[in-house]
Amino acid sequence: MANTILVGAQWGDEGKGKIIDVLTEDADIVVRYAGGNNAGHTVFIGKQKYVLHLVPSGILRPNKLCVIGNGVVADPLSLVEEIQGLRKLGVKVGANLVVSETAHVVFPYHRELDAQREVLKGRQKIGTTKRGIGPAYGDKAARVGLRISDLVEPARLEEKLSARIKENNAVLKSLGAKPLSFKKVLAEYRAAGKYLKPFVANTVVLLHDAMRRRADILFEGAQGTFLDLDHGTYPFVTSSNTTAGGACTGTGVPPHRMDRVVGVMKAYTTRVGEGPLPTENPEIADMLHAMGREFGATTGRARRCGWFDSVATRHAAMVNGIDDLAITNLDGLDTLETIKVCVAYRRGKTRYDFVPSDAQVLAGCEPVYVEFEGWRTPTNDCKTFKQLPSETRAYLKAIAELTNAKLFIASVGPARAQTIFV
Ligand code: GDP
Ligand code: IMO
Ligand code: MG
């Protein structure tokens, strides 16, 4: 399969978990390279639903090595809980999971600050997952973060944490929030550090050793292109580089060793949290929510929904260098008479064929639509591209062409078998 980076081409929740699970069959190693437990990647195996937050989705297949890379911020309490939850469901988690010693640690003061900053912002809030992601990456950039290598050394943890709690408690108090108990946090994090120690290694060396043995690596993106700290709708973004470049910095695998980029996108658009979403449409949202779909895998929030936005996905193809497209949730459009696709934006007299980088400008953009005929028939049982209705094939071809990448997978349901290779 060669080294493949898989990224979300929209605003997250594109179905990356499902596609990772499918592609893992041909990979040796799956690596998460960015984000934290703000991610929620859903995989169905038979009737069993798994939601992965920090552990790579490849864990559900036997004999695959899963790596949490240096670019990730890991909440150790949440990671321990996730490992225990997977084991309870019969998933083997042991030597098949390795955590980078240089990944940064999320502490309770990060979560508390995340929540407090949202309150302070009031109507301008980002709508974060409140998992402490922004403050944890902030500490990393400010060079005051603790890494996994600090977490697993009790004496070092105590010394560094003591200083961090002092500073952060002063900030929390000034915001009117309750200070944290150093003793309690230390005890909890020591226990988590002890539990996680056997999983910890130098993952940069591990990945390079594996590449020398010609292992095929799948890089599991989290979030989506428009949540990228640099390329997304700032400030309504997450705090990491979710785009393809993040796979290099977040793992230590250099750019020239990457062979292919797969972009995952829904056949329509969703977003959870605040910020511009040009094609947002309440009728589609109502239709999808009535089907029980489009509720967040991490926070349970109802996702905002809209028509497919090819201006956005074309931009994503450009920024990530997407070679192949996996289009998911095609079946979500099965009942529609007509389907709209956004092909440009208009703001006053200006027409945009790309995504303006200023979120305020984007928020003022109106979509320019073209219409497609719906297929008005269930697609869930289609096994091949040929079995899909002709209108569905026309729609898929059109959105792939507008995105400027090759159609590779069409997904017509959450199950492994509901995957059509084109
Ligand atoms: P991720 O964060 O990109 O992994 O996506 P999420 O798991 O948060 O959300 C995607 C949702 O769509 C999950 O509930 C998946 O089970 C579901 N899903 C993925 N592909 C398909 C599909 O082709 N059809 C349907 N009906 N559901 C899908
Ligand atoms: P997966 O990997 C969808 C969104 C939040 C918020 C913004 C910032 O499942 O696609 P944060 O907690 O990261 O500071 O929140 O980013 N967000 C996601 N939206 N899918 C995700 O992950 C997300 N992770 C963060 O809703 O708007
Ligand atoms: Mg998700």
Short mmCIF file of C-alpha atoms and ligand atoms in Angstrom, two decimals:
data_model
loop_
_atom_site.label_atom_id
_atom_site.label_comp_id
_atom_site.label_asym_id
_atom_site.label_seq_id
_atom_site.Cartn_x
_atom_site.Cartn_y
_atom_site.Cartn_z
CA MET A 1 0.00 0.00 0.00
CA ALA A 2 3.01 2.32 0.48
CA ASN A 3 3.03 5.18 3.00
CA THR A 4 -0.37 6.86 2.92
CA ILE A 5 -1.56 10.00 4.69
CA LEU A 6 -5.30 10.08 5.29
CA VAL A 7 -6.80 13.50 5.97
CA GLY A 8 -10.25 14.97 6.44
CA ALA A 9 -11.05 17.32 3.53
CA GLN A 10 -13.81 19.27 5.27
CA TRP A 11 -14.53 20.28 8.89
CA GLY A 12 -13.88 16.93 10.61
CA ASP A 13 -16.10 13.85 11.05
CA GLU A 14 -15.81 12.95 7.37
CA GLY A 15 -15.75 9.23 8.17
CA LYS A 16 -11.97 8.93 8.60
CA GLY A 17 -12.34 6.18 11.22
CA LYS A 18 -14.30 3.94 8.87
CA ILE A 19 -11.92 4.47 5.94
CA ILE A 20 -8.84 3.98 8.17
CA ASP A 21 -10.31 0.68 9.35
CA VAL A 22 -10.86 -0.42 5.74
CA LEU A 23 -7.38 0.65 4.56
CA THR A 24 -5.64 -0.85 7.61
CA GLU A 25 -6.17 -4.29 6.07
CA ASP A 26 -3.25 -3.51 3.71
CA ALA A 27 -1.08 -1.55 6.16
CA ASP A 28 1.44 -2.69 8.76
CA ILE A 29 1.38 0.37 11.00
CA VAL A 30 -1.24 3.05 11.72
CA VAL A 31 -0.02 6.34 13.27
CA ARG A 32 -2.04 9.21 14.72
CA TYR A 33 -0.05 12.39 14.10
CA ALA A 34 -2.06 15.31 15.49
CA GLY A 35 -4.88 16.35 17.78
CA GLY A 36 -5.96 14.70 20.99
CA ASN A 37 -9.09 13.18 22.44
CA ASN A 38 -11.11 15.93 20.78
CA ALA A 39 -11.25 13.40 17.92
CA GLY A 40 -13.98 10.79 17.74
CA HIS A 41 -13.47 8.19 15.03
CA THR A 42 -16.31 5.70 14.62
CA VAL A 43 -15.85 2.17 13.33
CA PHE A 44 -18.53 -0.51 13.08
CA ILE A 45 -17.56 -4.15 13.03
CA GLY A 46 -20.76 -6.09 12.61
CA LYS A 47 -23.21 -4.54 15.08
CA GLN A 48 -20.46 -3.45 17.50
CA LYS A 49 -19.71 0.26 17.47
CA TYR A 50 -16.26 1.50 18.51
CA VAL A 51 -15.43 5.17 19.00
CA LEU A 52 -11.68 5.86 19.05
CA HIS A 53 -10.41 9.12 20.54
CA LEU A 54 -6.63 8.79 20.94
CA VAL A 55 -5.90 5.22 19.95
CA PRO A 56 -5.49 4.80 16.16
CA SER A 57 -8.48 3.17 14.49
CA GLY A 58 -6.15 0.43 13.20
CA ILE A 59 -6.24 -1.16 16.68
CA LEU A 60 -9.38 -3.07 15.71
CA ARG A 61 -7.48 -5.28 13.28
CA PRO A 62 -5.16 -7.96 14.66
CA ASN A 63 -1.41 -7.90 14.00
CA LYS A 64 -1.23 -4.20 13.16
CA LEU A 65 1.04 -1.87 15.08
CA CYS A 66 -0.61 1.35 16.27
CA VAL A 67 1.41 4.43 17.16
CA ILE A 68 0.43 7.66 18.92
CA GLY A 69 2.91 10.08 17.38
CA ASN A 70 4.83 13.01 18.84
CA GLY A 71 2.40 15.53 17.29
CA VAL A 72 -0.46 14.33 19.46
CA VAL A 73 -1.47 15.82 22.82
CA ALA A 74 -2.54 12.99 25.09
CA ASP A 75 -4.76 13.18 28.14
CA PRO A 76 -3.35 10.17 30.01
CA LEU A 77 -6.46 9.59 32.14
CA SER A 78 -8.58 9.48 29.02
CA LEU A 79 -6.04 7.23 27.27
CA VAL A 80 -6.03 4.73 30.13
CA GLU A 81 -9.82 4.72 30.10
CA GLU A 82 -9.86 4.18 26.33
CA ILE A 83 -7.44 1.26 26.54
CA GLN A 84 -9.48 -0.33 29.34
CA GLY A 85 -12.71 0.21 27.41
CA LEU A 86 -11.27 -1.45 24.30
CA ARG A 87 -10.00 -4.41 26.33
CA LYS A 88 -13.47 -4.80 27.87
CA LEU A 89 -14.85 -5.11 24.34
CA GLY A 90 -12.35 -7.87 23.63
CA VAL A 91 -9.86 -5.78 21.63
CA LYS A 92 -6.24 -6.73 22.26
CA VAL A 93 -4.23 -3.71 23.41
CA GLY A 94 -0.66 -4.45 24.46
CA ALA A 95 2.54 -4.52 22.46
CA ASN A 96 0.44 -3.43 19.43
CA LEU A 97 0.15 0.11 20.86
CA VAL A 98 3.12 2.45 21.22
CA VAL A 99 2.99 6.01 22.56
CA SER A 100 5.63 8.60 21.65
CA GLU A 101 7.73 9.79 24.57
CA THR A 102 7.64 13.30 23.12
CA ALA A 103 3.87 13.61 22.77
CA HIS A 104 2.61 16.35 25.10
CA VAL A 105 0.42 15.71 28.14
CA VAL A 106 -2.98 17.31 28.71
CA PHE A 107 -3.58 18.26 32.36
CA PRO A 108 -6.78 19.27 34.20
CA TYR A 109 -5.70 22.94 34.11
CA HIS A 110 -5.73 22.75 30.30
CA ARG A 111 -9.31 21.48 30.34
CA GLU A 112 -10.34 24.08 32.91
CA LEU A 113 -8.68 26.93 30.98
CA ASP A 114 -10.31 25.72 27.76
CA ALA A 115 -13.73 25.91 29.44
CA GLN A 116 -13.04 29.29 31.09
CA ARG A 117 -11.80 30.91 27.87
CA GLU A 118 -14.96 29.79 26.12
CA VAL A 119 -17.07 31.41 28.86
CA LEU A 120 -15.03 34.62 28.56
CA LYS A 121 -15.55 34.71 24.80
CA GLY A 122 -19.33 34.58 25.23
CA ARG A 123 -20.98 34.80 21.82
CA GLN A 124 -17.58 34.73 20.12
CA LYS A 125 -16.86 31.26 21.52
CA ILE A 126 -15.18 28.61 19.34
CA GLY A 127 -17.38 25.76 20.50
CA THR A 128 -14.43 23.59 21.50
CA THR A 129 -14.74 20.04 22.77
CA LYS A 130 -13.46 21.32 26.17
CA ARG A 131 -10.79 18.62 26.16
CA GLY A 132 -8.01 21.15 26.89
CA ILE A 133 -6.54 20.90 23.41
CA GLY A 134 -5.87 24.60 22.78
CA PRO A 135 -4.17 25.29 26.14
CA ALA A 136 -2.09 22.08 25.86
CA TYR A 137 -0.73 23.01 22.42
CA GLY A 138 -0.29 26.55 23.75
CA ASP A 139 1.98 25.25 26.51
CA LYS A 140 3.89 23.15 23.96
CA ALA A 141 4.55 26.24 21.81
CA ALA A 142 5.44 28.30 24.90
CA ARG A 143 7.89 25.55 25.92
CA VAL A 144 6.31 24.96 29.30
CA GLY A 145 4.49 21.72 28.48
CA LEU A 146 5.18 18.32 30.01
CA ARG A 147 5.84 15.41 27.69
CA ILE A 148 5.02 11.71 28.08
CA SER A 149 8.66 11.16 29.08
CA ASP A 150 8.01 13.47 32.07
CA LEU A 151 4.77 11.71 32.94
CA VAL A 152 6.41 8.30 33.33
CA GLU A 153 9.23 9.56 35.65
CA PRO A 154 7.52 10.14 39.05
CA ALA A 155 10.15 12.49 40.52
CA ARG A 156 10.35 14.63 37.40
CA LEU A 157 6.57 14.72 37.12
CA GLU A 158 6.27 15.98 40.70
CA GLU A 159 8.80 18.76 40.22
CA LYS A 160 7.50 20.03 36.88
CA LEU A 161 3.82 19.65 37.75
CA SER A 162 4.27 21.58 40.98
CA ALA A 163 5.49 24.65 39.09
CA ARG A 164 2.80 24.35 36.43
CA ILE A 165 -0.03 23.98 38.96
CA LYS A 166 1.18 27.05 40.85
CA GLU A 167 1.12 29.24 37.75
CA ASN A 168 -2.14 27.83 36.42
CA ASN A 169 -3.96 28.04 39.74
CA ALA A 170 -3.15 31.75 39.86
CA VAL A 171 -4.64 32.15 36.39
CA LEU A 172 -7.68 30.05 37.23
CA LYS A 173 -8.30 32.08 40.39
CA SER A 174 -8.09 35.34 38.45
CA LEU A 175 -10.77 33.95 36.12
CA GLY A 176 -12.99 33.13 39.09
CA ALA A 177 -12.48 29.37 38.72
CA LYS A 178 -11.60 26.87 41.44
CA PRO A 179 -7.88 26.12 41.87
CA LEU A 180 -6.73 22.51 41.46
CA SER A 181 -5.33 20.27 44.18
CA PHE A 182 -1.70 19.49 43.36
CA LYS A 183 -1.83 16.35 45.49
CA LYS A 184 -4.88 14.96 43.73
CA VAL A 185 -3.61 15.71 40.21
CA LEU A 186 -0.18 14.27 41.03
CA ALA A 187 -1.67 11.04 42.41
CA GLU A 188 -3.93 10.56 39.37
CA TYR A 189 -1.21 11.33 36.85
CA ARG A 190 1.37 9.16 38.64
CA ALA A 191 -1.04 6.24 38.45
CA ALA A 192 -1.71 6.90 34.76
CA GLY A 193 2.04 7.25 34.09
CA LYS A 194 2.69 3.88 35.72
CA TYR A 195 -0.06 2.26 33.65
CA LEU A 196 1.18 3.79 30.40
CA LYS A 197 4.94 3.31 30.90
CA PRO A 198 5.10 -0.07 29.10
CA PHE A 199 3.55 1.55 25.99
CA VAL A 200 6.08 4.40 25.77
CA ALA A 201 8.95 4.43 23.26
CA ASN A 202 10.95 6.54 20.82
CA THR A 203 8.45 6.30 17.98
CA VAL A 204 10.62 8.24 15.52
CA VAL A 205 13.31 5.54 15.67
CA LEU A 206 10.63 2.83 15.68
CA LEU A 207 9.01 4.18 12.50
CA HIS A 208 12.34 4.54 10.70
CA ASP A 209 13.33 0.98 11.68
CA ALA A 210 9.99 -0.22 10.33
CA MET A 211 10.50 1.68 7.06
CA ARG A 212 13.90 0.01 6.65
CA ARG A 213 12.01 -3.28 6.87
CA ARG A 214 9.68 -1.93 4.14
CA ALA A 215 6.63 -1.62 6.39
CA ASP A 216 3.62 0.20 4.96
CA ILE A 217 2.47 3.04 7.18
CA LEU A 218 -0.96 4.64 7.28
CA PHE A 219 -1.02 8.12 8.84
CA GLU A 220 -4.38 8.72 10.52
CA GLY A 221 -5.42 12.35 10.37
CA ALA A 222 -7.76 13.77 12.96
CA GLN A 223 -10.12 16.73 12.59
CA GLY A 224 -10.26 18.23 9.10
CA THR A 225 -8.57 20.66 6.72
CA PHE A 226 -10.71 23.65 7.75
CA LEU A 227 -9.96 23.02 11.43
CA ASP A 228 -6.20 23.27 10.73
CA LEU A 229 -4.49 25.92 12.83
CA ASP A 230 -2.90 27.55 9.75
CA HIS A 231 -5.22 26.62 6.90
CA GLY A 232 -8.60 26.51 8.61
CA THR A 233 -11.19 29.15 9.42
CA TYR A 234 -9.08 30.76 12.18
CA PRO A 235 -9.88 31.33 15.01
CA PHE A 236 -12.64 28.72 14.64
CA VAL A 237 -10.13 25.91 14.36
CA THR A 238 -8.35 23.38 16.51
CA SER A 239 -4.78 23.99 17.67
CA SER A 240 -2.81 21.54 15.53
CA ASN A 241 -1.81 21.06 11.90
CA THR A 242 -4.44 18.59 10.80
CA THR A 243 -3.41 18.80 7.13
CA ALA A 244 -0.99 16.44 5.39
CA GLY A 245 2.15 18.34 6.42
CA GLY A 246 1.29 17.58 10.03
CA ALA A 247 1.94 13.90 9.31
CA CYS A 248 5.66 14.68 8.85
CA THR A 249 6.16 16.95 11.84
CA GLY A 250 3.84 14.84 13.97
CA THR A 251 5.76 11.60 13.41
CA GLY A 252 9.30 12.39 12.26
CA VAL A 253 8.76 10.70 8.90
CA PRO A 254 10.16 13.04 6.23
CA PRO A 255 8.11 14.35 3.26
CA HIS A 256 9.95 12.36 0.59
CA ARG A 257 8.94 9.09 2.30
CA MET A 258 5.24 9.86 1.85
CA ASP A 259 3.77 8.15 -1.20
CA ARG A 260 0.13 9.15 -1.33
CA VAL A 261 -2.52 11.34 0.26
CA VAL A 262 -6.10 10.12 0.60
CA GLY A 263 -8.72 12.78 1.32
CA VAL A 264 -11.92 11.73 3.05
CA MET A 265 -15.04 13.81 2.51
CA LYS A 266 -18.75 13.38 3.03
CA ALA A 267 -21.11 13.61 0.05
CA TYR A 268 -22.46 16.67 1.85
CA THR A 269 -20.93 18.96 4.50
CA THR A 270 -21.04 18.99 8.31
CA ARG A 271 -19.41 21.00 11.04
CA VAL A 272 -19.62 20.86 14.82
CA GLY A 273 -18.76 24.01 16.76
CA GLU A 274 -18.85 27.65 15.72
CA GLY A 275 -17.42 29.39 12.64
CA PRO A 276 -18.38 29.91 9.00
CA LEU A 277 -20.04 27.14 7.00
CA PRO A 278 -21.07 28.67 3.67
CA THR A 279 -23.42 25.90 2.50
CA GLU A 280 -25.21 25.41 5.83
CA ASN A 281 -28.83 24.43 5.28
CA PRO A 282 -31.35 23.78 8.08
CA GLU A 283 -33.52 21.51 5.91
CA ILE A 284 -30.68 19.07 5.26
CA ALA A 285 -29.77 19.23 8.92
CA ASP A 286 -33.35 18.37 9.92
CA MET A 287 -33.48 15.53 7.39
CA LEU A 288 -30.19 13.96 8.58
CA HIS A 289 -30.95 14.45 12.27
CA ALA A 290 -34.38 12.85 11.79
CA MET A 291 -32.56 9.79 10.41
CA GLY A 292 -30.58 9.74 13.69
CA ARG A 293 -27.41 10.83 11.89
CA GLU A 294 -24.88 13.61 12.41
CA PHE A 295 -24.53 13.75 16.15
CA GLY A 296 -20.94 14.26 17.39
CA ALA A 297 -18.96 11.13 18.31
CA THR A 298 -17.08 12.96 21.10
CA THR A 299 -19.53 15.49 22.55
CA GLY A 300 -22.88 14.22 21.25
CA ARG A 301 -23.64 17.70 19.87
CA ALA A 302 -25.90 17.88 16.80
CA ARG A 303 -23.66 18.66 13.83
CA ARG A 304 -24.46 21.57 11.53
CA CYS A 305 -25.16 20.30 8.00
CA GLY A 306 -25.13 21.68 4.48
CA TRP A 307 -24.72 20.94 0.78
CA PHE A 308 -21.43 19.69 -0.63
CA ASP A 309 -18.97 22.56 -0.95
CA SER A 310 -16.57 21.92 -3.82
CA VAL A 311 -14.79 25.26 -3.30
CA ALA A 312 -13.75 23.99 0.12
CA THR A 313 -12.80 20.46 -1.01
CA ARG A 314 -10.82 21.83 -3.99
CA HIS A 315 -8.92 24.03 -1.57
CA ALA A 316 -8.35 20.98 0.64
CA ALA A 317 -7.05 18.97 -2.34
CA MET A 318 -4.59 21.79 -3.03
CA VAL A 319 -3.33 22.25 0.53
CA ASN A 320 -3.00 18.53 1.27
CA GLY A 321 -1.97 17.35 -2.19
CA ILE A 322 -4.85 14.87 -2.23
CA ASP A 323 -4.33 12.09 -4.78
CA ASP A 324 -7.31 9.86 -4.04
CA LEU A 325 -10.77 10.60 -2.67
CA ALA A 326 -12.92 8.56 -0.33
CA ILE A 327 -16.48 9.91 -0.45
CA THR A 328 -18.56 8.76 2.51
CA ASN A 329 -22.17 8.96 3.61
CA LEU A 330 -23.42 8.91 0.05
CA ASP A 331 -26.50 7.11 1.36
CA GLY A 332 -27.40 10.23 3.37
CA LEU A 333 -28.63 11.80 0.12
CA ASP A 334 -30.66 8.76 -1.00
CA THR A 335 -34.10 10.36 -0.54
CA LEU A 336 -33.50 13.73 -2.18
CA GLU A 337 -35.17 14.88 -5.43
CA THR A 338 -32.48 17.43 -6.22
CA ILE A 339 -29.01 17.84 -4.79
CA LYS A 340 -27.12 21.13 -4.73
CA VAL A 341 -23.36 21.52 -4.99
CA CYS A 342 -21.56 24.76 -4.25
CA VAL A 343 -19.16 25.66 -7.10
CA ALA A 344 -18.14 29.21 -6.09
CA TYR A 345 -18.82 31.86 -3.47
CA ARG A 346 -20.17 35.34 -4.02
CA ARG A 347 -19.69 38.26 -1.67
CA GLY A 348 -21.18 41.48 -2.98
CA LYS A 349 -19.78 41.80 -6.49
CA THR A 350 -16.78 39.55 -5.82
CA ARG A 351 -16.78 35.93 -6.91
CA TYR A 352 -14.43 33.53 -5.17
CA ASP A 353 -13.17 30.25 -6.65
CA PHE A 354 -11.06 29.58 -3.58
CA VAL A 355 -11.69 29.77 0.17
CA PRO A 356 -10.92 33.28 1.45
CA SER A 357 -8.50 33.01 4.36
CA ASP A 358 -10.32 35.56 6.51
CA ALA A 359 -13.12 33.84 8.45
CA GLN A 360 -15.13 37.08 8.52
CA VAL A 361 -14.97 37.37 4.75
CA LEU A 362 -15.93 33.70 4.40
CA ALA A 363 -18.86 34.23 6.79
CA GLY A 364 -20.17 36.92 4.40
CA CYS A 365 -19.98 34.63 1.35
CA GLU A 366 -23.07 33.23 -0.36
CA PRO A 367 -22.73 29.92 -2.16
CA VAL A 368 -23.23 29.67 -5.92
CA TYR A 369 -24.96 26.34 -6.58
CA VAL A 370 -25.42 23.93 -9.44
CA GLU A 371 -28.11 21.27 -9.16
CA PHE A 372 -27.96 17.53 -9.68
CA GLU A 373 -30.79 15.09 -10.08
CA GLY A 374 -31.28 12.87 -7.02
CA TRP A 375 -31.43 9.05 -7.33
CA ARG A 376 -34.27 8.51 -4.81
CA THR A 377 -33.34 4.92 -4.10
CA PRO A 378 -31.33 3.24 -1.32
CA THR A 379 -27.67 2.73 -2.13
CA ASN A 380 -26.71 0.83 1.07
CA ASP A 381 -26.59 -2.58 -0.61
CA CYS A 382 -24.66 -1.57 -3.74
CA LYS A 383 -21.37 -3.48 -3.91
CA THR A 384 -19.82 -2.10 -7.08
CA PHE A 385 -19.66 1.25 -8.83
CA LYS A 386 -21.76 -0.21 -11.66
CA GLN A 387 -24.55 -1.20 -9.26
CA LEU A 388 -24.98 2.42 -8.16
CA PRO A 389 -27.81 4.33 -9.88
CA SER A 390 -26.61 6.36 -12.89
CA GLU A 391 -27.48 9.64 -11.10
CA THR A 392 -25.32 8.60 -8.15
CA ARG A 393 -22.39 7.81 -10.42
CA ALA A 394 -22.82 11.17 -12.17
CA TYR A 395 -22.88 12.96 -8.80
CA LEU A 396 -19.77 11.17 -7.54
CA LYS A 397 -17.85 11.83 -10.74
CA ALA A 398 -18.85 15.49 -10.69
CA ILE A 399 -17.83 16.19 -7.09
CA ALA A 400 -14.53 14.34 -7.55
CA GLU A 401 -13.82 16.36 -10.69
CA LEU A 402 -14.77 19.64 -9.00
CA THR A 403 -12.48 18.70 -6.09
CA ASN A 404 -9.69 18.00 -8.55
CA ALA A 405 -8.76 14.52 -7.29
CA LYS A 406 -9.34 10.92 -8.31
CA LEU A 407 -12.35 8.99 -7.07
CA PHE A 408 -11.06 6.00 -5.10
CA ILE A 409 -13.75 4.91 -2.61
CA ALA A 410 -17.48 5.49 -2.34
CA SER A 411 -18.96 4.59 1.04
CA VAL A 412 -22.66 3.70 1.26
CA GLY A 413 -22.97 2.77 4.93
CA PRO A 414 -20.96 2.58 8.14
CA ALA A 415 -19.98 -1.11 7.76
CA ARG A 416 -16.77 -2.44 6.23
CA ALA A 417 -18.72 -4.22 3.51
CA GLN A 418 -20.47 -0.99 2.49
CA THR A 419 -17.34 0.23 0.75
CA ILE A 420 -17.09 0.49 -3.02
CA PHE A 421 -13.61 0.65 -4.56
CA VAL A 422 -13.86 2.59 -7.79
P1 GDP B 1 -14.39 10.73 11.73
O1 GDP B 1 -14.19 11.62 12.91
O2 GDP B 1 -13.92 11.34 10.45
O3 GDP B 1 -13.82 9.35 11.95
O4 GDP B 1 -15.97 10.55 11.57
P2 GDP B 1 -17.02 10.25 12.75
O5 GDP B 1 -16.88 8.83 13.17
O6 GDP B 1 -16.96 11.29 13.80
O7 GDP B 1 -18.39 10.49 11.99
C1 GDP B 1 -18.69 9.81 10.82
C2 GDP B 1 -20.01 9.06 11.03
O8 GDP B 1 -20.48 8.57 9.78
C3 GDP B 1 -19.89 7.84 11.92
O9 GDP B 1 -21.07 7.68 12.64
C4 GDP B 1 -19.71 6.69 10.93
O10 GDP B 1 -20.14 5.45 11.45
C5 GDP B 1 -20.60 7.15 9.83
N1 GDP B 1 -20.26 6.70 8.47
C6 GDP B 1 -19.06 6.68 7.86
N2 GDP B 1 -19.21 6.37 6.55
C7 GDP B 1 -20.56 6.20 6.36
C8 GDP B 1 -21.37 5.93 5.23
O11 GDP B 1 -20.89 5.78 4.10
N3 GDP B 1 -22.71 5.86 5.42
C9 GDP B 1 -23.29 6.01 6.65
N4 GDP B 1 -24.60 5.90 6.76
N5 GDP B 1 -22.55 6.30 7.74
C10 GDP B 1 -21.22 6.41 7.58
P1 IMO B 2 -12.52 14.20 14.30
O1 IMO B 2 -11.12 13.67 14.33
C1 IMO B 2 -15.14 17.65 14.28
C2 IMO B 2 -13.83 21.18 16.48
C3 IMO B 2 -14.62 21.61 17.69
C4 IMO B 2 -14.42 23.10 17.62
C5 IMO B 2 -12.99 23.24 17.14
C6 IMO B 2 -11.97 23.44 18.26
O2 IMO B 2 -13.51 13.32 14.96
O3 IMO B 2 -12.90 14.63 12.92
P2 IMO B 2 -10.94 21.84 20.10
O4 IMO B 2 -11.60 21.03 21.18
O5 IMO B 2 -10.14 21.01 19.14
O6 IMO B 2 -10.17 23.00 20.62
O7 IMO B 2 -12.17 22.46 19.27
O8 IMO B 2 -12.68 22.03 16.46
N1 IMO B 2 -13.34 19.79 16.49
C7 IMO B 2 -13.85 18.81 15.74
N2 IMO B 2 -14.91 18.81 14.91
N3 IMO B 2 -14.39 16.55 14.39
C8 IMO B 2 -13.30 16.55 15.20
O9 IMO B 2 -12.45 15.50 15.24
C9 IMO B 2 -13.01 17.69 15.95
N4 IMO B 2 -12.05 18.03 16.84
C10 IMO B 2 -12.25 19.31 17.15
O10 IMO B 2 -15.97 21.24 17.59
O11 IMO B 2 -15.26 23.64 16.62
MG MG B 3 -15.30 12.43 14.47
#
